[in-house]
Short mmCIF file of C-alpha atoms in Angstrom, two decimals:
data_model
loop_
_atom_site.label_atom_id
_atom_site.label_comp_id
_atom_site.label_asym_id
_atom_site.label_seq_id
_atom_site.Cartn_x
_atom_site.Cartn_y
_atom_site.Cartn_z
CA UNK A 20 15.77 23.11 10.71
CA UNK A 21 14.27 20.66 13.03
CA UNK A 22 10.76 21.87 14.11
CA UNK A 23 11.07 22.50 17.91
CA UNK A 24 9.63 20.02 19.61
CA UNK A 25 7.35 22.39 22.17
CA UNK A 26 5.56 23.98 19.19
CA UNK A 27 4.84 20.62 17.60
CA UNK A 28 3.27 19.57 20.59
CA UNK A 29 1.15 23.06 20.73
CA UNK A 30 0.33 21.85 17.07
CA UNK A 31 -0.81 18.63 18.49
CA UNK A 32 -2.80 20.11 21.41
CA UNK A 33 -4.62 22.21 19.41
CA UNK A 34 -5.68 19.56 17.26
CA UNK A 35 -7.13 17.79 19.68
CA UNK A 36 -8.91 20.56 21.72
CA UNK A 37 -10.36 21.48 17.97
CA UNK A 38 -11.84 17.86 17.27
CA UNK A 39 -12.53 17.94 21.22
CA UNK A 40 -14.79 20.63 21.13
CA UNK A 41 -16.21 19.66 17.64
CA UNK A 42 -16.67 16.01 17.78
CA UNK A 43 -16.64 15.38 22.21
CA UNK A 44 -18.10 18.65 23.52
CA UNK A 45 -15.22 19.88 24.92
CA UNK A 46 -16.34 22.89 25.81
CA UNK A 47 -15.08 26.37 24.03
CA UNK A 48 -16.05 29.63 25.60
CA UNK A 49 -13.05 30.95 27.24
CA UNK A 50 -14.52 30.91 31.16
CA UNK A 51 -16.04 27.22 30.51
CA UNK A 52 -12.76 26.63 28.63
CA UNK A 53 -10.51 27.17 31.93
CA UNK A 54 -13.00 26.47 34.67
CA UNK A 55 -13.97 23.21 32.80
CA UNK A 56 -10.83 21.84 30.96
CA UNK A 57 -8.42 21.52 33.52
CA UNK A 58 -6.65 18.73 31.75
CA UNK A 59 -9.00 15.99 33.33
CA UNK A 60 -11.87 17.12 30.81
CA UNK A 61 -9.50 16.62 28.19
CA UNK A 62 -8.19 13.84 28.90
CA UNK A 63 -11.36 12.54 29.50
CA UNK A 64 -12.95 13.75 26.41
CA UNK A 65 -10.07 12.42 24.47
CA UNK A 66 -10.01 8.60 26.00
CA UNK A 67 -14.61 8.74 24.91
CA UNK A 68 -12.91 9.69 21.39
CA UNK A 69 -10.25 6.95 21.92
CA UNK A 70 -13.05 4.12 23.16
CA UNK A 71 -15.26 5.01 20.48
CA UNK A 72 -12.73 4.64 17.57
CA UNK A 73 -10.92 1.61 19.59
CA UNK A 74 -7.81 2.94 19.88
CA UNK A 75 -5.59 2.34 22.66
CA UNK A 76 -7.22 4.39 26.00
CA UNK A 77 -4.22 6.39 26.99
CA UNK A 78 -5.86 9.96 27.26
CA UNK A 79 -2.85 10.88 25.78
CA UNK A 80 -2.61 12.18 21.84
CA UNK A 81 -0.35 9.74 20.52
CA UNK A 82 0.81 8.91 17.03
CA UNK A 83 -2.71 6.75 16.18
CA UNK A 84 -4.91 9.05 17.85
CA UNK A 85 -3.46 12.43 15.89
CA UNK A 86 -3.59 10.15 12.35
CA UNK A 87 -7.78 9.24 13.43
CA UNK A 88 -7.95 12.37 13.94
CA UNK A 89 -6.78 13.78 10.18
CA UNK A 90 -9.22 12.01 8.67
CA UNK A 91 -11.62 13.36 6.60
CA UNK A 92 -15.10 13.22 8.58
CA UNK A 93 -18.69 14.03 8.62
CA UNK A 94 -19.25 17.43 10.83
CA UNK A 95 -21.42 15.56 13.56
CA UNK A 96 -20.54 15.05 16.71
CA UNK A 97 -19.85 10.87 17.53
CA UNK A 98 -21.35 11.48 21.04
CA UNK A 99 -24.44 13.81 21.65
CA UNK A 100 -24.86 16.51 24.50
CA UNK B 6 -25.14 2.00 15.47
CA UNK B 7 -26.23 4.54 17.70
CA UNK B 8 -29.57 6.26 17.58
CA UNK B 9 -29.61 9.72 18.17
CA UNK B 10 -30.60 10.35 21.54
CA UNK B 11 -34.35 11.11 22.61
CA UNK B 12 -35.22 8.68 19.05
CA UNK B 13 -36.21 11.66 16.78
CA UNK B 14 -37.56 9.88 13.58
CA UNK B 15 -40.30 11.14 10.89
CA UNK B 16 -43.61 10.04 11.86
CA UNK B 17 -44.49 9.32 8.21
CA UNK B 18 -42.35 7.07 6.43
CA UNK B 19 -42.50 8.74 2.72
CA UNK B 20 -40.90 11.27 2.93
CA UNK B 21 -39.82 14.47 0.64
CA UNK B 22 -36.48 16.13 -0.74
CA UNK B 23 -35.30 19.11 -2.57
CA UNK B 24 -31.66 19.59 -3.86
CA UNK B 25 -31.95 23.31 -3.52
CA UNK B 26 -28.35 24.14 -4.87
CA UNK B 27 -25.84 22.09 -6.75
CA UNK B 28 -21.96 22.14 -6.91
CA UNK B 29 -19.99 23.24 -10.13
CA UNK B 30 -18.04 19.85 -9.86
CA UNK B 31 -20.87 17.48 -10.96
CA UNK B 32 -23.22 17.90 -13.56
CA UNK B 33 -26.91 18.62 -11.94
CA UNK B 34 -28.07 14.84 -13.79
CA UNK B 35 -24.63 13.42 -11.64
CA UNK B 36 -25.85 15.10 -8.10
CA UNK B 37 -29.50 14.27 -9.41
CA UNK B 38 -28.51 10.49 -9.21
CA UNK B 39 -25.96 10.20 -6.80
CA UNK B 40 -28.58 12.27 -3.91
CA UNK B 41 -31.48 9.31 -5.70
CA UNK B 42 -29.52 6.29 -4.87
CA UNK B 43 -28.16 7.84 -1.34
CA UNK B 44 -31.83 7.57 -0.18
CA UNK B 45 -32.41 4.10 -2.10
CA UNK B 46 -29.67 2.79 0.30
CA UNK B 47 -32.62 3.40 3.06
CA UNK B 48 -35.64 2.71 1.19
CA UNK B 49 -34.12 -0.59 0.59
CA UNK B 50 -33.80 -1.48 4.11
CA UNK B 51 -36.62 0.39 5.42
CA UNK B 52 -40.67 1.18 5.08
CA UNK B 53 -39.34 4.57 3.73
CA UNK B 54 -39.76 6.59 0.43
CA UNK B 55 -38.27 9.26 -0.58
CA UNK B 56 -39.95 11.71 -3.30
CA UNK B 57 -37.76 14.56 -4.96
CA UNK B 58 -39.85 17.90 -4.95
CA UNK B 59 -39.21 21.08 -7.05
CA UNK B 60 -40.46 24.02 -5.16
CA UNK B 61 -41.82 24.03 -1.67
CA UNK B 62 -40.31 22.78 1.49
CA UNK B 63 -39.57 19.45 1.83
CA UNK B 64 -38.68 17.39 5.49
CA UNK B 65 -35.12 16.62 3.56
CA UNK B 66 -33.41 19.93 2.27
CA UNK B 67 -30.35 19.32 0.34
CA UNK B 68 -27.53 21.81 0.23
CA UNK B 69 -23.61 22.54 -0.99
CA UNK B 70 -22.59 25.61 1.43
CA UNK B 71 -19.44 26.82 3.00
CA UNK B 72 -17.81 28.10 5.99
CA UNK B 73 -20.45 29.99 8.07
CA UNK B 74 -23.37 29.03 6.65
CA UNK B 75 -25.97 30.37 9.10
CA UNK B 76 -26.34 26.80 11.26
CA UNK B 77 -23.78 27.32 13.80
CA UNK B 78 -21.49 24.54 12.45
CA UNK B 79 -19.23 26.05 9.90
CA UNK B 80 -17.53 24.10 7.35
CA UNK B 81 -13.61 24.31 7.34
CA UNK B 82 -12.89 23.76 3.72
CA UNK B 83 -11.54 21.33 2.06
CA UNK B 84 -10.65 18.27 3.98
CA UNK B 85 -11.38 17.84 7.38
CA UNK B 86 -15.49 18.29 7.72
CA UNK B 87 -17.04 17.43 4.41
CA UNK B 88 -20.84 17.29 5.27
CA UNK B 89 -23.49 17.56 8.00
CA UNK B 90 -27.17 16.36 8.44
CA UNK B 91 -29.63 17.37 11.26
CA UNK B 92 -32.12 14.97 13.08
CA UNK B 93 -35.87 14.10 11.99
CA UNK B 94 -37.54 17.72 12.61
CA UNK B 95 -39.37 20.41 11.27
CA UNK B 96 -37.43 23.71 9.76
CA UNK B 97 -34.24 22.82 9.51
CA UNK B 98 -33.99 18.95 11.10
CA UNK B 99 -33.55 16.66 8.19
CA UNK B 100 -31.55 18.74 6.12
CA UNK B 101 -28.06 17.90 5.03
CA UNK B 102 -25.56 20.34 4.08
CA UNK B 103 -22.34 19.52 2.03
CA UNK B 104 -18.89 21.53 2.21
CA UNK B 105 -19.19 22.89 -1.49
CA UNK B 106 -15.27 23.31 -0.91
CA UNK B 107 -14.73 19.98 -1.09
CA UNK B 108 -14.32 18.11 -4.44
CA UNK B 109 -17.16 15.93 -5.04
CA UNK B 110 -17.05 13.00 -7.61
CA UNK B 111 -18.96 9.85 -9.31
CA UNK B 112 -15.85 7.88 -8.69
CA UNK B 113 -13.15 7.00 -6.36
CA UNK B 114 -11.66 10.47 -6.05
CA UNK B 115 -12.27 11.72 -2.99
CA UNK B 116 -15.01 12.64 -2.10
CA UNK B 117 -17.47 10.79 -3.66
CA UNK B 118 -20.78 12.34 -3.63
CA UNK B 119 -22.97 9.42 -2.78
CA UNK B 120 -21.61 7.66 -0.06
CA UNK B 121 -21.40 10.82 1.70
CA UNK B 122 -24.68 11.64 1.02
CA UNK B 123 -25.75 7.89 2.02
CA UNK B 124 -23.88 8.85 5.36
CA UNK B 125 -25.51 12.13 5.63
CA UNK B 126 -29.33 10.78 5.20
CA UNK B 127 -28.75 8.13 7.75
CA UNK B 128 -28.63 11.22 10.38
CA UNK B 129 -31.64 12.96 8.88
CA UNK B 130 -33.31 9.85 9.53
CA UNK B 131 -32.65 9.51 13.05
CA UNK B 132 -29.14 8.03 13.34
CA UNK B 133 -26.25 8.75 15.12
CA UNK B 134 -22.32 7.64 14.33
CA UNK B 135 -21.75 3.91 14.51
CA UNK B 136 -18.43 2.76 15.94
CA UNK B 137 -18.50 -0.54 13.44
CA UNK B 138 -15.20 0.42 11.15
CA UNK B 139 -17.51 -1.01 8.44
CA UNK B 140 -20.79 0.58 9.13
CA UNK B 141 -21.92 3.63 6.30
CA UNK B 142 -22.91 5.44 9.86
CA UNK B 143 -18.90 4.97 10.78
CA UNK B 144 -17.90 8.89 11.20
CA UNK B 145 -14.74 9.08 8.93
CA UNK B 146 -15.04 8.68 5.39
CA UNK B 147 -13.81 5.55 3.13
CA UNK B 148 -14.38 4.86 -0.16
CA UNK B 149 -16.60 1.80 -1.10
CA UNK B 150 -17.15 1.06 -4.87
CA UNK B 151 -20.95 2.57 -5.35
CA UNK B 152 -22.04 0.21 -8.09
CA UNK B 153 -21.98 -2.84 -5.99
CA UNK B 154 -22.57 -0.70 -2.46
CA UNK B 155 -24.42 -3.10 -0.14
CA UNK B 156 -25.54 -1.31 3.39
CA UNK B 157 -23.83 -3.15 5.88
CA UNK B 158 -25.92 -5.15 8.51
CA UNK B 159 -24.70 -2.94 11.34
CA UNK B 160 -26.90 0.02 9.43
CA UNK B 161 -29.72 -2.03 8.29
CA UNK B 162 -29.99 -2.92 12.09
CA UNK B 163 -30.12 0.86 12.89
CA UNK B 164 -32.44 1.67 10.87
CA UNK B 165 -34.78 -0.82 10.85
CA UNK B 166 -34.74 -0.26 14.74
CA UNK B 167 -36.32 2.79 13.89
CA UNK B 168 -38.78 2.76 11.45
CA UNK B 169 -39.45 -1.44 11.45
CA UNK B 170 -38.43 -3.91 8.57
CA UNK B 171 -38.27 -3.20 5.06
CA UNK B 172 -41.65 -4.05 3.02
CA UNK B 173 -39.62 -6.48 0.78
CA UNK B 174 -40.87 -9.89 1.85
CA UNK B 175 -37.62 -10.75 1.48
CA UNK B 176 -35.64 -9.00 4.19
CA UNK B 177 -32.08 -7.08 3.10
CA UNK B 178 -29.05 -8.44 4.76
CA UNK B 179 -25.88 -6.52 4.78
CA UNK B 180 -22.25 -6.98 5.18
CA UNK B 181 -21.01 -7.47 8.70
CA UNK B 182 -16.67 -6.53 9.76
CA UNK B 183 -15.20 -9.15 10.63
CA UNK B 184 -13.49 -8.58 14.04
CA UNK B 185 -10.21 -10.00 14.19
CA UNK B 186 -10.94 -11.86 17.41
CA UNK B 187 -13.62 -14.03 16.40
CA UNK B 188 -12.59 -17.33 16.48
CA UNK B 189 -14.37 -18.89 13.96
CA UNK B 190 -12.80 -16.00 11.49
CA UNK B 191 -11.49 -17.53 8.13
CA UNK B 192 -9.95 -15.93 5.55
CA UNK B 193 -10.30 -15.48 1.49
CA UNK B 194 -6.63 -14.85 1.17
CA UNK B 195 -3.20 -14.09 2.82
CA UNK B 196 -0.30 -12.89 1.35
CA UNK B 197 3.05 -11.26 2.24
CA UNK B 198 3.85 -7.56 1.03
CA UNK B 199 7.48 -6.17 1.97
CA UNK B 200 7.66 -7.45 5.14
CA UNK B 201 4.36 -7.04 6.20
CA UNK B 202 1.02 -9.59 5.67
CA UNK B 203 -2.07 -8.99 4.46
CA UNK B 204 -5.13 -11.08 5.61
CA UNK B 205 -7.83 -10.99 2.89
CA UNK B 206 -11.33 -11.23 4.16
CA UNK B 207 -14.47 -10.34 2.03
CA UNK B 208 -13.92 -5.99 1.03
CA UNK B 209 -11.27 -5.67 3.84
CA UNK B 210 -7.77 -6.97 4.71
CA UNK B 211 -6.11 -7.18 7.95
CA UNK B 212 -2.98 -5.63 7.94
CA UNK B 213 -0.28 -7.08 10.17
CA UNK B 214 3.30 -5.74 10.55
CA UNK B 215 6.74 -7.26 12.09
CA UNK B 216 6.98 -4.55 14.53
CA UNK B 217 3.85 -3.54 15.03
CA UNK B 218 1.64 -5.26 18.20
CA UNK B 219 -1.75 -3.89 16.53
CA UNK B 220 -3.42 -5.03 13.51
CA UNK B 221 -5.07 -2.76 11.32
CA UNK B 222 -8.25 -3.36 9.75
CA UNK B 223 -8.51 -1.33 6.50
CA UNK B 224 -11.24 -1.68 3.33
CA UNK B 225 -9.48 -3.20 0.20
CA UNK B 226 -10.86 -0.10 -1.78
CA UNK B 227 -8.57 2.03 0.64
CA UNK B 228 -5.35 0.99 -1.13
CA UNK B 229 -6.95 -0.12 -4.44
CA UNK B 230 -10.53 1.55 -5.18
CA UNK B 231 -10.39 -0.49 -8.64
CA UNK B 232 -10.43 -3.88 -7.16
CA UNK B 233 -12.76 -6.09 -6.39
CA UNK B 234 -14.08 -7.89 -2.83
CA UNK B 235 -13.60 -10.98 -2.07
CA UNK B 236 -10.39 -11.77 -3.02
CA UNK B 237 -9.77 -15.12 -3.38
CA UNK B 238 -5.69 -15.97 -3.43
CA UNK B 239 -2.78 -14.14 -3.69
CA UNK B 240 0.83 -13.90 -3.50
CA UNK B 241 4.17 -12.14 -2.94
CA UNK B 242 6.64 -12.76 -5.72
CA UNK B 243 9.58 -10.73 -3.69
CA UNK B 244 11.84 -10.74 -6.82
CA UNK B 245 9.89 -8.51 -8.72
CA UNK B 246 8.08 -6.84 -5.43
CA UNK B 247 4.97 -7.66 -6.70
CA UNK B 248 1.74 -8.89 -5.53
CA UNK B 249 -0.35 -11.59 -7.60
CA UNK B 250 -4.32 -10.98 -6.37
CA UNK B 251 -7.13 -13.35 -8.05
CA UNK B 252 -10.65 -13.70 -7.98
CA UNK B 253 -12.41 -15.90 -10.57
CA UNK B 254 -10.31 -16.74 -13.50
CA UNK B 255 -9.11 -13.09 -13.49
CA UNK B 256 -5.06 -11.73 -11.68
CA UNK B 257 -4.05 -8.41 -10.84
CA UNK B 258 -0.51 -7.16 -10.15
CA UNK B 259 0.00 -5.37 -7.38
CA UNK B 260 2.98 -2.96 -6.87
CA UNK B 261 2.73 -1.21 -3.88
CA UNK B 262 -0.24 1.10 -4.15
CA UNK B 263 -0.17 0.91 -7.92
CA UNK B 264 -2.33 -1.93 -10.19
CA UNK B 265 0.03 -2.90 -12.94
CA UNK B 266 -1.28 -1.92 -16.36
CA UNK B 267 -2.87 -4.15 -18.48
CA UNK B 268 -4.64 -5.69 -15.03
CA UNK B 269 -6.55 -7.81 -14.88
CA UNK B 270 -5.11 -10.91 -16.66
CA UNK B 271 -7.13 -14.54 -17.72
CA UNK B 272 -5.26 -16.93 -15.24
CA UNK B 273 -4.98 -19.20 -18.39
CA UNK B 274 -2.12 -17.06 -18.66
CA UNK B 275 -0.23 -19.10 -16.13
CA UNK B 276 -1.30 -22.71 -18.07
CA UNK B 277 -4.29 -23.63 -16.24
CA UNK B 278 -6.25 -26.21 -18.01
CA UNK B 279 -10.11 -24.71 -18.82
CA UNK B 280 -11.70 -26.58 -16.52
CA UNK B 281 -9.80 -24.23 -13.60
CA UNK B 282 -12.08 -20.96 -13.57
CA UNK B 283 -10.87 -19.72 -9.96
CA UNK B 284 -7.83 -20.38 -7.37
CA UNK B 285 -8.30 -21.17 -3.54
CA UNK B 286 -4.98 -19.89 -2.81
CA UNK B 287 -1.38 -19.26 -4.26
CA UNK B 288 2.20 -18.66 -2.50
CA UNK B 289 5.58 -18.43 -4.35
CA UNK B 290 8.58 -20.10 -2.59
CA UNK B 291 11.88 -19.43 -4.40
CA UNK B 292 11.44 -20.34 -7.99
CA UNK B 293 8.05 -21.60 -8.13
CA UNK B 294 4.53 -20.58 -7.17
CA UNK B 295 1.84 -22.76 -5.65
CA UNK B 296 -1.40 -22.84 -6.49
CA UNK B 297 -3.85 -24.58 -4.93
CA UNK B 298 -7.30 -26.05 -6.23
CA UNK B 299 -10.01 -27.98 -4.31
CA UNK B 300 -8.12 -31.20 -3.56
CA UNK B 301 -4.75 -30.67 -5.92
CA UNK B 302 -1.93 -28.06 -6.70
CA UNK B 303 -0.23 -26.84 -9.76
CA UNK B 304 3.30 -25.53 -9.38
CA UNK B 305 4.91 -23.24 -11.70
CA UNK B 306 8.32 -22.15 -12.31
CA UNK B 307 8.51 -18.23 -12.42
CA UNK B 308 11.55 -18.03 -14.54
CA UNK B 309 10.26 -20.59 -17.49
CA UNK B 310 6.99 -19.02 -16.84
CA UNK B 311 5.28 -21.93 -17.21
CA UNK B 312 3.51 -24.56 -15.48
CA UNK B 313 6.19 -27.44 -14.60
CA UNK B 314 5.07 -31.37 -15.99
CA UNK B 315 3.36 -33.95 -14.10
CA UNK B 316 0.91 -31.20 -12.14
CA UNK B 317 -1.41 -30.78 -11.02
CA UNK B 318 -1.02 -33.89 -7.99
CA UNK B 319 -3.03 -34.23 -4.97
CA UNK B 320 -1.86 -31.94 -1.82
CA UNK B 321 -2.79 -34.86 0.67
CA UNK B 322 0.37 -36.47 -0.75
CA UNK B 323 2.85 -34.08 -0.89
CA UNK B 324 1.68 -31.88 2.46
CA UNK B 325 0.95 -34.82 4.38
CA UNK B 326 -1.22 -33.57 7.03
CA UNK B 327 -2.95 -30.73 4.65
CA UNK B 328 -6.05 -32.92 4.28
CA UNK B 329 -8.80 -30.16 4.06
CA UNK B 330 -9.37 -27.46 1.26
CA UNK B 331 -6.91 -24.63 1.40
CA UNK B 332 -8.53 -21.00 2.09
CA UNK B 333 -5.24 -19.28 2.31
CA UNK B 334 -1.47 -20.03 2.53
CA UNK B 335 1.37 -17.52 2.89
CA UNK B 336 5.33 -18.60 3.23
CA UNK B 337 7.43 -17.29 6.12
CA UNK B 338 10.93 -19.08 7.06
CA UNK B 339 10.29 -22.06 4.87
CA UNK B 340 7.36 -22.93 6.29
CA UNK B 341 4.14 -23.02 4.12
CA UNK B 342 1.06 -21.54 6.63
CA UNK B 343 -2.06 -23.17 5.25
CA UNK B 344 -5.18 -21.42 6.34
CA UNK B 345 -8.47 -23.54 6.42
CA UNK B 346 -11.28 -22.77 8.30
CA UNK B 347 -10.52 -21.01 11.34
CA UNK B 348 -7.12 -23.59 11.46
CA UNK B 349 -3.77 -23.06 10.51
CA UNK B 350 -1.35 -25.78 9.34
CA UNK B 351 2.30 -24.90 9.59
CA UNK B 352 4.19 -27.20 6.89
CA UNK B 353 7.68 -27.21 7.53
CA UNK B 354 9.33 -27.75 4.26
CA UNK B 355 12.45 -28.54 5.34
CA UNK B 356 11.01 -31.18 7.03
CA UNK B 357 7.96 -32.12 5.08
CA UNK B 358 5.70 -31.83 7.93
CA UNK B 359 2.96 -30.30 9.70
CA UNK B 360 4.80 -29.02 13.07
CA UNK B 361 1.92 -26.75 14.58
CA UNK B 362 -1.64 -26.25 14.37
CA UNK B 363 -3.39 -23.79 15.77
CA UNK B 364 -6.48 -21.06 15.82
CA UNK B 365 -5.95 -18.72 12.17
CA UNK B 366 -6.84 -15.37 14.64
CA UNK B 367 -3.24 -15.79 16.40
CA UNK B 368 -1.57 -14.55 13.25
CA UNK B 369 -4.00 -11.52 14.39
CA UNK B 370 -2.22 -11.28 17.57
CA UNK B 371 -5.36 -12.58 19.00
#
């Protein structure tokens, strides 16, 4: 049966917040993680990831940024704290 | 390329490593090798040396862990991360760690050992991710034939920014990615797959599709580790949905993903005299193929399967209008496009004319 589409989108969302905080610095712990990623952080974080892979800057997790981010990849970060 | 910020780097320049574990996958002479020639990638562009130590602690510590492993950045298993390296430092800056749940190989199976070790060392070093698609320092991992690995300019520029110019009198250059906007980009060789068309330019091809606005830019070796760069013609025959690549006086056949066996072929094959050793370009219109050579074509008829009398002629007479070499040429609603330079020539062969030329780089929606 067709995968509902809210829980694909969860899928996606936690995709990104996981190569967010791995790759962008999104930050993790749970009180920086509210405080601090109101969904300007992450939409922030995610157009740095876009700009730096030259993708198309939408801040939004479309098709081409979800594929970039499936790649296999070295474990350091593309931007430093 | 990026340096990692606040310029860590080793204040000597030979330097020390120790290969303190090894993965099941490889044989210990395999990993031996492939970690030797990751750091010959920087010696060669560098003042650096790298010396392989038994015991002791070396500035470069070489490891195959997994999941937690004690550093704060766990692995994931397979996929995903495959390997990490820390900045120029004492203790534990320098080392590299690799995701011993990945497979690592000596070929084009993912993941081959060396380039992701070459990747790896460029960090203990002192570098950070490069956003050059082409660049070893590029943060997602593609496969690049080892044996003929070249460190592309964009790396040799980061590290040399570092640690100054190699000690080879004779400076190393690298490959650079070509950027599909340049416009003095030429091409090696165009051809049409399914629809699509592939732009052929030295280990990479530009990718355009019908509906697609973007272009991609992708490394040959992505679709087809086995063949080589610099491709020099190719073409679509659609009848058999295959794809005719050549470099030298050797063809492949392309279907899809998959190299035809038997590939590669002597282009003799086709009827080419001796004195024809390699092909500027090819396209197949209908019942015949094209090929084009310096300052004359051959054209041969697919279903005889030979090369038709009275060839090869000049291509100034029948394309008036085509008066310079031919780079490329791919066929799209009976018009031959003839790449030279950074010009195209549409031929319209209806009308046996040139009706447009115009800058190669708008076929790259440029």
């Amino acid at each position: 049966f067709p995968v509902s589409s809210e829980s694909q989108q969860e899928k996606n969302l936690e995709v990104v917040q996981n190569y967010l905080q791995k790759f962008y610095h999104l930050p993790r712990n749970s009180y920086a993680f509210e405080r601090k990623n109101s969904a300007s952080v992450i939409v922030q974080k995610l157009k740095e990831m876009q700009q730096f892979f030259g993708l198309n800057v939408t801040g939004k997790p479309n098709e081409e940024t979800l594929e970039m981010m499936q790649k296999p990849r070295c474990g350091v970060p593309d931007h430093a704290e | 390329f990026l340096l990692t910020p606040g310029n860590p780097k080793w204040k000597q320049t030979d330097l020390t490593y120790r290969i303190t574990n090894y993965t099941p996958q490889l044989s210990e002479a395999d990993v031996d090798a492939a970690i030797e020639k990751a750091f010959q990638v920087w010696s060669g562009a560098s003042p650096l040396t790298f010396t392989k130590i038994l015991q002791g602690e070396a500035d470069i510590n070489i490891a195959f862990v997994q999941r937690d492993h004690g550093d704060n950045s766990p692995f994931d298993g397979p996929n995903g991360i495959l390997a990490h390296a820390f900045q120029p430092g004492q203790g534990i800056g320098g080392d590299a760690h690799f995701d011993a749940e990945e497979t690592w190989t000596k070929t084009s199976e993912n993941y081959n050992l060396f380039l992701v070790a070459a990747h790896e060392f460029g960090h203990s070093l002192g570098l950070s991710h490069s956003s050059d698609p082409g660049a070893l320092m590029y943060p997602n991992y593609a496969f690049n034939e080892p044996s003929t690995y070249a460190l592309p300019q964009d790396d040799i520029n980061g590290i040399q920014a570092i640690y100054g110019p190699s000690d080879n009198p004779i400076q190393p250059t690298g490959p650079t990615t070509p950027t599909a906007c340049d416009p003095r980009l030429t091409f090696d060789a165009i051809t049409t797959l399914r629809g699509e068309i592939l732009f052929f330019k030295d280990k990479y091809f530009f990718r355009r599709h019908p509906q697609l606005r973007s272009v991609e830019l992708n490394f040959i070796s992505l679709f087809w580790p086995s063949l080589p760069t610099g491709i020099q013609a190719a073409y679509e025959d659609p009848y058999r949905d295959l794809v005719y690549l050549f470099k030298g006086n050797q063809y492949w056949a392309l279907n899809g993903y998959d190299i035809q066996q038997d590939y590669p072929k002597h282009i003799s094959n086709y009827g080419f005299p001796s004195s024809v050793q390699a092909i500027d370009a090819a396209v197949s219109y209908r019942t015949k193929t094209y090929f084009f050579v310096n300052n004359q074509f051959w054209r041969y008829d697919n279903e005889r399967q030979s090369m038709d009398p009275d060839y090869p002629k000049s291509i100034a007479s029948t394309f008036q209008g085509i008066e310079s070499r031919v780079d490329a040429v791919f066929q799209q609603n009976d018009f031959f496009l003839f790449f030279s330079g950074p010009i195209y020539y549409a031929f319209d062969l209806n009308g046996n004319r040139v009706t447009r030329v115009d800058r190669s780089i708008r076929w790259l929606n440029c």
